[in-house]
Coordinates of C-alpha atoms in Angstrom, one line a residue:
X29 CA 2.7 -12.2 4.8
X30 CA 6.6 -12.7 5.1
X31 CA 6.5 -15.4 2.2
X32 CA 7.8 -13.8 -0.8
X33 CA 6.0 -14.8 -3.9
X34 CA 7.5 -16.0 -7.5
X35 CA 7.3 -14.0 -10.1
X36 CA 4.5 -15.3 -11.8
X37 CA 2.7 -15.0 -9.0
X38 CA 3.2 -11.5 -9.1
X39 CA 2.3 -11.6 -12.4
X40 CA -1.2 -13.2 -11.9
X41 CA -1.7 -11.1 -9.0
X42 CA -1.3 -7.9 -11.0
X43 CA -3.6 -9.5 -13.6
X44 CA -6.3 -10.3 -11.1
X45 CA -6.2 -7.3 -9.1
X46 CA -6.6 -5.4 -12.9
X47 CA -9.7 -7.7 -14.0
X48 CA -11.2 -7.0 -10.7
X49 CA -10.9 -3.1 -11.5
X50 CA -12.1 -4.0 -14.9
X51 CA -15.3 -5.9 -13.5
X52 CA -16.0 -3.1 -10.5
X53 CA -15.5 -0.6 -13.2
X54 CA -18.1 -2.0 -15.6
X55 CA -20.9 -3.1 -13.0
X56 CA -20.6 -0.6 -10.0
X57 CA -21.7 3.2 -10.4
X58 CA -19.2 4.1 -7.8
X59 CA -16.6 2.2 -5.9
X60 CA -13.6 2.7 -3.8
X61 CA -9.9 1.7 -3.9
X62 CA -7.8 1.3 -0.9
X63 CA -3.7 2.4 -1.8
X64 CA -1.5 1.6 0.3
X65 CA 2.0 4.1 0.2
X66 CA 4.2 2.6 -2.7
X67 CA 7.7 4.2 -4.3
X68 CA 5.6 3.7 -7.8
X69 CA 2.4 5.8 -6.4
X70 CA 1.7 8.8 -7.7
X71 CA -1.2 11.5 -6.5
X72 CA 0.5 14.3 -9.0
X73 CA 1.1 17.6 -6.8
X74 CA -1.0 16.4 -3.9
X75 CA 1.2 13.4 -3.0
X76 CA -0.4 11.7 0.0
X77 CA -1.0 13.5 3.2
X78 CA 0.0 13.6 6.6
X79 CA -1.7 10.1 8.3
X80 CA -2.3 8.6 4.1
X81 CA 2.1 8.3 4.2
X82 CA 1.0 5.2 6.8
X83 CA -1.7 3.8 5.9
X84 CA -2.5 5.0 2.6
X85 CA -5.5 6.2 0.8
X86 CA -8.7 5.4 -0.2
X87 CA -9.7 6.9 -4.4
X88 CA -13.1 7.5 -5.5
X89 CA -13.7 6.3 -9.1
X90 CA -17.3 6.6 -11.0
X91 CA -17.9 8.6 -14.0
X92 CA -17.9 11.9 -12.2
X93 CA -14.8 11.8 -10.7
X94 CA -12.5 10.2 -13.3
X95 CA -11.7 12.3 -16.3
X96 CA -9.1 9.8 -18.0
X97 CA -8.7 6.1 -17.6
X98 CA -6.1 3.6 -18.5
X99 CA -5.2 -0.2 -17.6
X100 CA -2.1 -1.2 -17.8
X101 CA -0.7 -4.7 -17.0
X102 CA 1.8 -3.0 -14.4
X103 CA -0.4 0.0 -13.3
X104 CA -3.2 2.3 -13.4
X105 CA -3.8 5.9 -14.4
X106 CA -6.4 7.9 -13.9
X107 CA -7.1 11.6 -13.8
X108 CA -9.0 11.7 -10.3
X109 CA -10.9 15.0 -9.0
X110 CA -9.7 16.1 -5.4
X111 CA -11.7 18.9 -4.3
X112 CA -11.8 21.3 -7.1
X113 CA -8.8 20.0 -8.8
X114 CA -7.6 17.0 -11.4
X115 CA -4.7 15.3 -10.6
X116 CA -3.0 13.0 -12.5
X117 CA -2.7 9.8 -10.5
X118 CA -0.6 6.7 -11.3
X119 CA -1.5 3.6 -9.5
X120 CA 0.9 0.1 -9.4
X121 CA -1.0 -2.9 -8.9
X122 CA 1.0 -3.9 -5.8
X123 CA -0.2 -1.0 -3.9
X124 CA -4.4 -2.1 -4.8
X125 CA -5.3 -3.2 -0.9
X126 CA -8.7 -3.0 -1.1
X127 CA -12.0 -2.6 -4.1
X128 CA -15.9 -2.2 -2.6
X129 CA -18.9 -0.9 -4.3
X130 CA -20.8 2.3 -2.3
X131 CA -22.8 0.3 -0.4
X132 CA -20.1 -2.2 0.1
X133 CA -22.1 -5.1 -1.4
X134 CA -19.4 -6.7 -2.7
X135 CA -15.7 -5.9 -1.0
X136 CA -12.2 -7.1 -2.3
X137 CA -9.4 -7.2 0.4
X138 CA -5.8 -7.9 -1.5
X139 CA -2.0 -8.5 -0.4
X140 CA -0.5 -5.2 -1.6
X141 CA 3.8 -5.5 -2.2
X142 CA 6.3 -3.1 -2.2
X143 CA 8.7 -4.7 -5.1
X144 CA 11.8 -3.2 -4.6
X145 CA 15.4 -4.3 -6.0
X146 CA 16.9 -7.4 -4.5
X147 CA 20.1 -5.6 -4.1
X148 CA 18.1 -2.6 -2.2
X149 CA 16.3 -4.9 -0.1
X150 CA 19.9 -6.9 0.8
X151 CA 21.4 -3.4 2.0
X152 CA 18.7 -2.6 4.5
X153 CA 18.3 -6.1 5.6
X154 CA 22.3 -5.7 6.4
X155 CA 21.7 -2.1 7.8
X156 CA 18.7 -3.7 10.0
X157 CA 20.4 -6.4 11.3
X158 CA 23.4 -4.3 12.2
X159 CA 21.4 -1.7 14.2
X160 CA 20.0 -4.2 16.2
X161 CA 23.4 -5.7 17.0
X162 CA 24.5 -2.3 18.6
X163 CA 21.2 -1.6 20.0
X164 CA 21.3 -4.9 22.1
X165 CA 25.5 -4.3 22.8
X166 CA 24.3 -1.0 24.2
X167 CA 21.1 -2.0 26.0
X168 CA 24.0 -4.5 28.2
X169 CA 26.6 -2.3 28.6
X170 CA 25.1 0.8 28.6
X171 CA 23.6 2.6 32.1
X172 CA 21.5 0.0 33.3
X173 CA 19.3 0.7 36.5
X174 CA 18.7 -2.4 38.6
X175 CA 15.9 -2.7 40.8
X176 CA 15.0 -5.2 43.8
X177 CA 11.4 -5.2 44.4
X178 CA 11.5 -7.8 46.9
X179 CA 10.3 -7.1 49.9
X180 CA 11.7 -5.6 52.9
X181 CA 14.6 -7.7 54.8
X182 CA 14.3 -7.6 58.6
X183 CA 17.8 -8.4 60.4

């Protein structure tokens, strides 16, 4: 998914991913969102966790384990119960991967984004491109072990 999309798109997608909540939130008792780690995401003192910094983390929302609950067209906040304790919980749209029901009747999977600046996103683009430069001008010149493996020449 290296295409980037327009702004509208973005827009719509946002929209979409915010009916979807909307619809799973009305009709399913319980039901699970996949986050995926976004600068935007926040899981108020918990933060996410050791392997949930990779490949994010999956929220539990039904009536029991939301306290507070607000759409927004850009994000999501909810007070969510982990173990004992209520954290407040901020969710962007672009970090929604995945929405299924308990039973996983009904299963949503989503392209998640991490919108960054286009001047931020020039920088490490530049930074990338310049570490693999010196990464392949070292690989040539640096100690480079050569190995026949053909077989044995008899003289």
């Amino acid at each position: 998914m290296s295409e980037s999309l327009t702004t509208e798109e973005i827009l719509n997608l946002r929209e979409f991913k915010r009916d979807l909540f909307n619809l799973y939130w009305e009709k399913f008792g319980v039901f699970y969102i996949h986050v995926m780690p976004h600068p935007k995401l926040e899981i108020g003192k918990r933060g996410l966790l050791n392997a949930e910094k990779e490949s994010g983390v999956v929220l539990v929302f039904g009536d029991k384990a939301v306290k507070i609950l607000e759409s927004k067209p850009e994000y999501l906040f909810a007070e969510l119960q982990f173990g004992s304790t209520w954290e407040p919980t901020t969710i962007p749209w672009d970090a929604v991967f995945r929405i299924y029901d308990k039973y996983q009747n009904s299963a949503s999977q989503l392209r998640f984004l991490q919108i960054e600046t286009a001047s931020t996103n020039n920088q490490e683009s530049n930074t990338n491109k310049t570490k693999a430069a010196t990464a392949k001008q070292e690989s040539s010149e640096g100690n480079v072990i050569r190995v026949d493996f053909g077989g044995k020449k008899s003289e």
